[in-house]
GROMACS .gro file of C-alpha atoms in nm:
model
  278
    1MET     CA    1   5.393   1.911  -2.735
    2LYS     CA    2   5.314   2.173  -2.475
    3ARG     CA    3   5.606   2.105  -2.154
    4VAL     CA    4   5.511   2.117  -1.826
    5THR     CA    5   5.808   2.137  -1.516
    6LEU     CA    6   5.802   1.932  -1.195
    7PRO     CA    7   5.912   2.089  -0.891
    8ASP     CA    8   6.322   2.023  -0.911
    9GLY     CA    9   6.297   2.190  -1.281
   10THR     CA   10   6.254   1.822  -1.471
   11GLU     CA   11   6.020   1.947  -1.738
   12VAL     CA   12   5.755   1.637  -1.909
   13PRO     CA   13   5.517   1.676  -2.187
   14ALA     CA   14   5.211   1.778  -2.120
   15LEU     CA   15   4.998   1.563  -2.305
   16GLY     CA   16   5.108   1.201  -2.147
   17GLN     CA   17   4.926   0.859  -2.218
   18GLY     CA   18   4.707   0.704  -1.959
   19THR     CA   19   4.669   0.302  -1.940
   20TRP     CA   20   4.393   0.233  -1.733
   21MET     CA   21   4.159  -0.069  -1.792
   22MET     CA   22   4.411  -0.139  -2.084
   23ALA     CA   23   4.553  -0.565  -2.059
   24GLU     CA   24   4.258  -0.620  -1.951
   25GLY     CA   25   3.916  -0.784  -2.041
   26SER     CA   26   3.884  -0.855  -2.438
   27GLY     CA   27   4.131  -0.598  -2.525
   28ASP     CA   28   4.365  -0.683  -2.814
   29ARG     CA   29   4.753  -0.638  -2.683
   30ALA     CA   30   4.910  -0.622  -2.939
   31ALA     CA   31   4.667  -0.281  -3.096
   32GLU     CA   32   4.818  -0.195  -2.704
   33ILE     CA   33   5.095  -0.286  -2.694
   34ALA     CA   34   5.109  -0.099  -3.087
   35ALA     CA   35   4.876   0.233  -2.900
   36LEU     CA   36   5.186   0.321  -2.657
   37GLN     CA   37   5.431   0.289  -2.901
   38ALA     CA   38   5.298   0.530  -3.188
   39GLY     CA   39   5.247   0.725  -2.884
   40ILE     CA   40   5.563   0.809  -2.816
   41ASP     CA   41   5.649   0.783  -3.153
   42ARG     CA   42   5.471   1.153  -3.131
   43GLY     CA   43   5.589   1.247  -2.824
   44MET     CA   44   5.389   1.137  -2.547
   45THR     CA   45   5.669   0.964  -2.355
   46LEU     CA   46   5.542   1.006  -1.969
   47ILE     CA   47   5.329   0.708  -1.939
   48ASP     CA   48   5.096   0.645  -1.656
   49THR     CA   49   4.974   0.313  -1.487
   50ALA     CA   50   4.983   0.143  -1.174
   51GLU     CA   51   4.985  -0.197  -1.002
   52MET     CA   52   4.605  -0.200  -0.916
   53TYR     CA   53   4.576  -0.186  -1.300
   54GLY     CA   54   4.449  -0.561  -1.431
   55ASP     CA   55   4.655  -0.678  -1.126
   56GLY     CA   56   4.981  -0.580  -1.265
   57ALA     CA   57   4.874  -0.641  -1.583
   58SER     CA   58   4.903  -0.291  -1.724
   59GLU     CA   59   5.260  -0.229  -1.563
   60GLU     CA   60   5.369  -0.555  -1.781
   61LEU     CA   61   5.217  -0.442  -2.044
   62VAL     CA   62   5.356  -0.117  -2.047
   63GLY     CA   63   5.722  -0.294  -2.029
   64VAL     CA   64   5.651  -0.464  -2.315
   65ALA     CA   65   5.573  -0.138  -2.556
   66ILE     CA   66   5.871   0.073  -2.395
   67ALA     CA   67   6.144  -0.287  -2.469
   68GLY     CA   68   6.410  -0.117  -2.549
   69ARG     CA   69   6.342   0.219  -2.607
   70ARG     CA   70   6.293   0.319  -2.220
   71ASP     CA   71   6.589   0.619  -2.279
   72GLY     CA   72   6.367   0.966  -2.301
   73LEU     CA   73   6.117   0.792  -2.153
   74PHE     CA   74   5.891   0.942  -1.813
   75ILE     CA   75   5.686   0.643  -1.662
   76VAL     CA   76   5.491   0.664  -1.340
   77THR     CA   77   5.326   0.403  -1.215
   78LYS     CA   78   5.159   0.410  -0.831
   79VAL     CA   79   5.108   0.222  -0.540
   80LEU     CA   80   4.792   0.083  -0.328
   81PRO     CA   81   4.737   0.249  -0.007
   82SER     CA   82   4.709  -0.152   0.141
   83ASN     CA   83   5.093  -0.183  -0.004
   84ALA     CA   84   5.211   0.211   0.132
   85SER     CA   85   5.340   0.095   0.500
   86ARG     CA   86   5.627   0.142   0.482
   87ILE     CA   87   5.808  -0.205   0.400
   88GLY     CA   88   5.494  -0.262   0.173
   89THR     CA   89   5.551   0.031  -0.028
   90VAL     CA   90   5.921  -0.095  -0.064
   91LYS     CA   91   5.768  -0.455  -0.192
   92ALA     CA   92   5.524  -0.332  -0.395
   93CYS     CA   93   5.792  -0.066  -0.604
   94GLU     CA   94   6.042  -0.355  -0.634
   95ARG     CA   95   5.737  -0.565  -0.798
   96SER     CA   96   5.667  -0.299  -0.996
   97LEU     CA   97   6.024  -0.207  -1.133
   98LYS     CA   98   6.043  -0.576  -1.211
   99ARG     CA   99   5.662  -0.615  -1.432
  100LEU     CA  100   5.793  -0.280  -1.640
  101GLY     CA  101   6.133  -0.410  -1.709
  102ILE     CA  102   6.252  -0.064  -1.573
  103ASP     CA  103   6.545  -0.001  -1.276
  104ARG     CA  104   6.405   0.267  -1.193
  105ILE     CA  105   6.069   0.470  -1.176
  106ASP     CA  106   6.084   0.810  -1.253
  107LEU     CA  107   5.716   0.867  -1.039
  108TYR     CA  108   5.606   0.712  -0.818
  109LEU     CA  109   5.229   0.868  -0.637
  110LEU     CA  110   4.984   0.724  -0.429
  111HIS     CA  111   4.700   0.613  -0.536
  112TRP     CA  112   4.513   0.746  -0.254
  113ARG     CA  113   4.426   0.740   0.053
  114GLY     CA  114   4.450   0.517   0.312
  115GLY     CA  115   4.492   0.383   0.644
  116VAL     CA  116   4.832   0.379   0.642
  117PRO     CA  117   5.007   0.718   0.759
  118LEU     CA  118   5.119   0.930   0.534
  119GLU     CA  119   5.413   1.002   0.764
  120GLU     CA  120   5.471   0.615   0.700
  121THR     CA  121   5.435   0.603   0.321
  122VAL     CA  122   5.601   0.937   0.262
  123GLU     CA  123   6.002   0.798   0.511
  124ALA     CA  124   5.862   0.497   0.231
  125PHE     CA  125   5.911   0.650  -0.070
  126GLU     CA  126   6.241   0.898   0.024
  127GLN     CA  127   6.387   0.562   0.068
  128LEU     CA  128   6.345   0.426  -0.218
  129ILE     CA  129   6.478   0.790  -0.366
  130GLU     CA  130   6.765   0.735  -0.129
  131ALA     CA  131   6.861   0.409  -0.304
  132GLY     CA  132   6.784   0.491  -0.685
  133LYS     CA  133   6.498   0.313  -0.706
  134ILE     CA  134   6.281   0.573  -0.790
  135ALA     CA  135   6.309   0.960  -0.911
  136ARG     CA  136   6.075   1.122  -0.676
  137TRP     CA  137   5.761   1.083  -0.560
  138GLY     CA  138   5.375   1.248  -0.549
  139VAL     CA  139   4.999   1.136  -0.419
  140SER     CA  140   4.658   1.102  -0.632
  141ASN     CA  141   4.323   1.134  -0.576
  142PHE     CA  142   4.452   1.434  -0.313
  143ASP     CA  143   4.166   1.680  -0.254
  144VAL     CA  144   4.296   2.034  -0.083
  145ASP     CA  145   4.285   1.940   0.301
  146ASP     CA  146   4.507   1.609   0.209
  147LEU     CA  147   4.770   1.839   0.050
  148GLU     CA  148   4.800   2.034   0.354
  149GLU     CA  149   4.804   1.795   0.608
  150LEU     CA  150   5.058   1.633   0.398
  151ALA     CA  151   5.221   2.043   0.393
  152GLU     CA  152   5.175   1.944   0.784
  153ILE     CA  153   5.475   1.617   0.757
  154THR     CA  154   5.733   1.768   0.460
  155ASP     CA  155   5.774   2.042   0.207
  156LEU     CA  156   5.519   2.029  -0.066
  157HIS     CA  157   5.826   2.012  -0.275
  158GLY     CA  158   5.951   1.690  -0.259
  159CYS     CA  159   5.550   1.612  -0.415
  160ALA     CA  160   5.604   1.632  -0.792
  161ALA     CA  161   5.247   1.555  -0.840
  162ASN     CA  162   4.861   1.525  -0.793
  163GLN     CA  163   4.675   1.293  -1.020
  164VAL     CA  164   4.290   1.354  -1.034
  165LEU     CA  165   3.973   1.326  -1.199
  166TYR     CA  166   3.979   1.589  -1.455
  167ASN     CA  167   3.743   1.736  -1.719
  168PRO     CA  168   3.461   1.913  -1.823
  169GLU     CA  169   3.200   1.674  -1.710
  170HIS     CA  170   3.400   1.692  -1.334
  171ARG     CA  171   3.561   1.988  -1.353
  172GLY     CA  172   3.549   2.088  -0.899
  173ILE     CA  173   3.896   2.106  -0.793
  174GLU     CA  174   3.859   2.475  -1.034
  175TYR     CA  175   3.706   2.621  -0.757
  176ASP     CA  176   4.008   2.515  -0.451
  177LEU     CA  177   4.237   2.242  -0.585
  178LEU     CA  178   4.339   2.366  -0.831
  179PRO     CA  179   4.464   2.741  -0.769
  180PHE     CA  180   4.637   2.578  -0.439
  181GLN     CA  181   4.826   2.352  -0.652
  182HIS     CA  182   4.917   2.615  -0.861
  183THR     CA  183   5.003   2.851  -0.519
  184ALA     CA  184   5.207   2.574  -0.441
  185ARG     CA  185   5.362   2.524  -0.814
  186MET     CA  186   5.276   2.136  -0.861
  187PRO     CA  187   5.145   1.995  -1.140
  188LEU     CA  188   4.816   1.814  -1.144
  189MET     CA  189   4.849   1.519  -1.362
  190ALA     CA  190   4.476   1.447  -1.488
  191TYR     CA  191   4.314   1.172  -1.536
  192SER     CA  192   3.979   1.127  -1.757
  193PRO     CA  193   4.017   1.391  -1.922
  194ILE     CA  194   3.771   1.295  -2.201
  195GLY     CA  195   3.548   1.088  -1.979
  196GLN     CA  196   3.457   0.787  -1.934
  197GLY     CA  197   3.193   0.574  -2.135
  198GLY     CA  198   3.132   0.854  -2.381
  199ARG     CA  199   2.861   1.042  -2.288
  200LEU     CA  200   3.168   1.291  -2.290
  201LEU     CA  201   3.250   1.306  -2.638
  202ARG     CA  202   2.877   1.270  -2.707
  203SER     CA  203   2.796   1.642  -2.542
  204PRO     CA  204   2.638   1.940  -2.785
  205ALA     CA  205   2.849   2.174  -2.692
  206LEU     CA  206   3.221   1.965  -2.758
  207LEU     CA  207   3.072   1.819  -3.107
  208ALA     CA  208   2.970   2.140  -3.195
  209VAL     CA  209   3.297   2.331  -3.105
  210ALA     CA  210   3.505   1.991  -3.278
  211LYS     CA  211   3.273   2.092  -3.623
  212ARG     CA  212   3.443   2.442  -3.592
  213HIS     CA  213   3.762   2.333  -3.584
  214ASP     CA  214   3.749   1.955  -3.839
  215ALA     CA  215   3.809   1.835  -3.468
  216THR     CA  216   3.718   1.481  -3.324
  217PRO     CA  217   3.557   1.573  -2.957
  218ALA     CA  218   3.828   1.357  -2.770
  219GLN     CA  219   4.026   1.642  -2.924
  220VAL     CA  220   3.857   1.920  -2.800
  221ALA     CA  221   3.825   1.710  -2.454
  222ILE     CA  222   4.222   1.716  -2.405
  223ALA     CA  223   4.240   2.087  -2.564
  224TRP     CA  224   3.988   2.217  -2.282
  225ALA     CA  225   4.230   2.054  -2.065
  226LEU     CA  226   4.596   2.145  -2.143
  227ARG     CA  227   4.440   2.545  -2.141
  228GLN     CA  228   4.457   2.553  -1.778
  229GLN     CA  229   4.919   2.582  -1.711
  230GLY     CA  230   5.015   2.289  -1.540
  231VAL     CA  231   4.779   2.098  -1.639
  232ILE     CA  232   4.927   1.715  -1.766
  233ALA     CA  233   4.650   1.543  -1.925
  234ILE     CA  234   4.653   1.199  -1.969
  235PRO     CA  235   4.404   1.021  -2.211
  236LYS     CA  236   4.405   0.636  -2.264
  237ALA     CA  237   4.407   0.455  -2.615
  238GLY     CA  238   4.381   0.168  -2.717
  239THR     CA  239   4.460   0.128  -3.068
  240THR     CA  240   4.686   0.377  -3.273
  241ALA     CA  241   4.450   0.536  -3.506
  242HIS     CA  242   4.316   0.648  -3.136
  243ALA     CA  243   4.625   0.786  -2.977
  244LEU     CA  244   4.715   1.009  -3.301
  245GLN     CA  245   4.453   1.145  -3.289
  246ASN     CA  246   4.500   1.221  -2.937
  247ALA     CA  247   4.783   1.366  -3.038
  248GLU     CA  248   4.689   1.664  -3.250
  249ALA     CA  249   4.462   1.756  -2.961
  250VAL     CA  250   4.843   1.966  -2.874
  251LYS     CA  251   4.781   2.170  -3.219
  252LEU     CA  252   4.431   2.262  -3.095
  253THR     CA  253   4.443   2.649  -2.929
  254LEU     CA  254   4.058   2.665  -2.844
  255THR     CA  255   3.826   2.960  -2.859
  256GLY     CA  256   3.673   3.232  -2.649
  257GLU     CA  257   3.371   3.104  -2.799
  258ASP     CA  258   3.438   2.722  -2.751
  259ILE     CA  259   3.557   2.807  -2.312
  260ALA     CA  260   3.229   2.983  -2.352
  261GLU     CA  261   3.036   2.708  -2.497
  262ILE     CA  262   3.165   2.483  -2.320
  263ASP     CA  263   3.114   2.673  -1.966
  264LYS     CA  264   2.744   2.759  -2.062
  265ALA     CA  265   2.733   2.299  -2.111
  266PHE     CA  266   2.968   2.268  -1.806
  267PRO     CA  267   2.915   2.539  -1.550
  268PRO     CA  268   3.242   2.641  -1.302
  269PRO     CA  269   3.234   2.558  -1.030
  270LYS     CA  270   3.095   2.831  -0.775
  271ARG     CA  271   3.140   2.641  -0.451
  272LYS     CA  272   3.307   2.354  -0.287
  273GLN     CA  273   3.251   2.017  -0.403
  274PRO     CA  274   3.394   1.643  -0.311
  275LEU     CA  275   3.690   1.531  -0.493
  276ALA     CA  276   3.532   1.323  -0.780
  277MET     CA  277   3.706   0.952  -0.822
  278ILE     CA  278   3.591   0.721  -1.092
   0.00000   0.00000   0.00000
């Protein structure tokens, strides 16, 4: 498994597991738990969740999936901006710890910018590190200007990662955000690397590349994200079969011809674009 090094030297798998929209609606809870466990068994030991997902239900689902197998896992969750005050962040973290059934979160992210001053949230994060409740902190859905503002408050080496939307349909970050993070040596976590709703996976370009490699379009999309240094992809899988397919994506190396075909269908950005969020 390809690894990505965090600013503190910790290595994590470049391919992890997302949980957005898990434990919600009519999803099969047992199947989702089994999918997470299958992914862990295949080396996808980084699991991303958030207090917002299912109003805590996703964290509870992760807690069940990792019960009795915490060692070797890297658990990421997020605090909502509305809870990101100095006191609110600590309380939200404690609720997340309880739902996850663990005593320390490996990476705790601010889900997106809100009305609470960044200084206050960062102070709360540092307090949680001192208390041993989180190992490190980071951000999500931050653009270059947000990270520049953060740099005025604290050393960016203290920010372990920035999680944003990244896939062939949404690649505006390649113009400025991704280079900025490379320079800052800050890993980028790519959520929804295979898109949402299936449109990306029906792309003729991805289908053609997949056919050449005897792969699936989802595996091609994951391999496309992982071609970048310092990128951690966190696709969701609701079934064991899907999780196992995702895990196989790390074996896929795209050729220059493959990249060119994807670029033709989804051109790289030539100017600054607003940060996409879904």
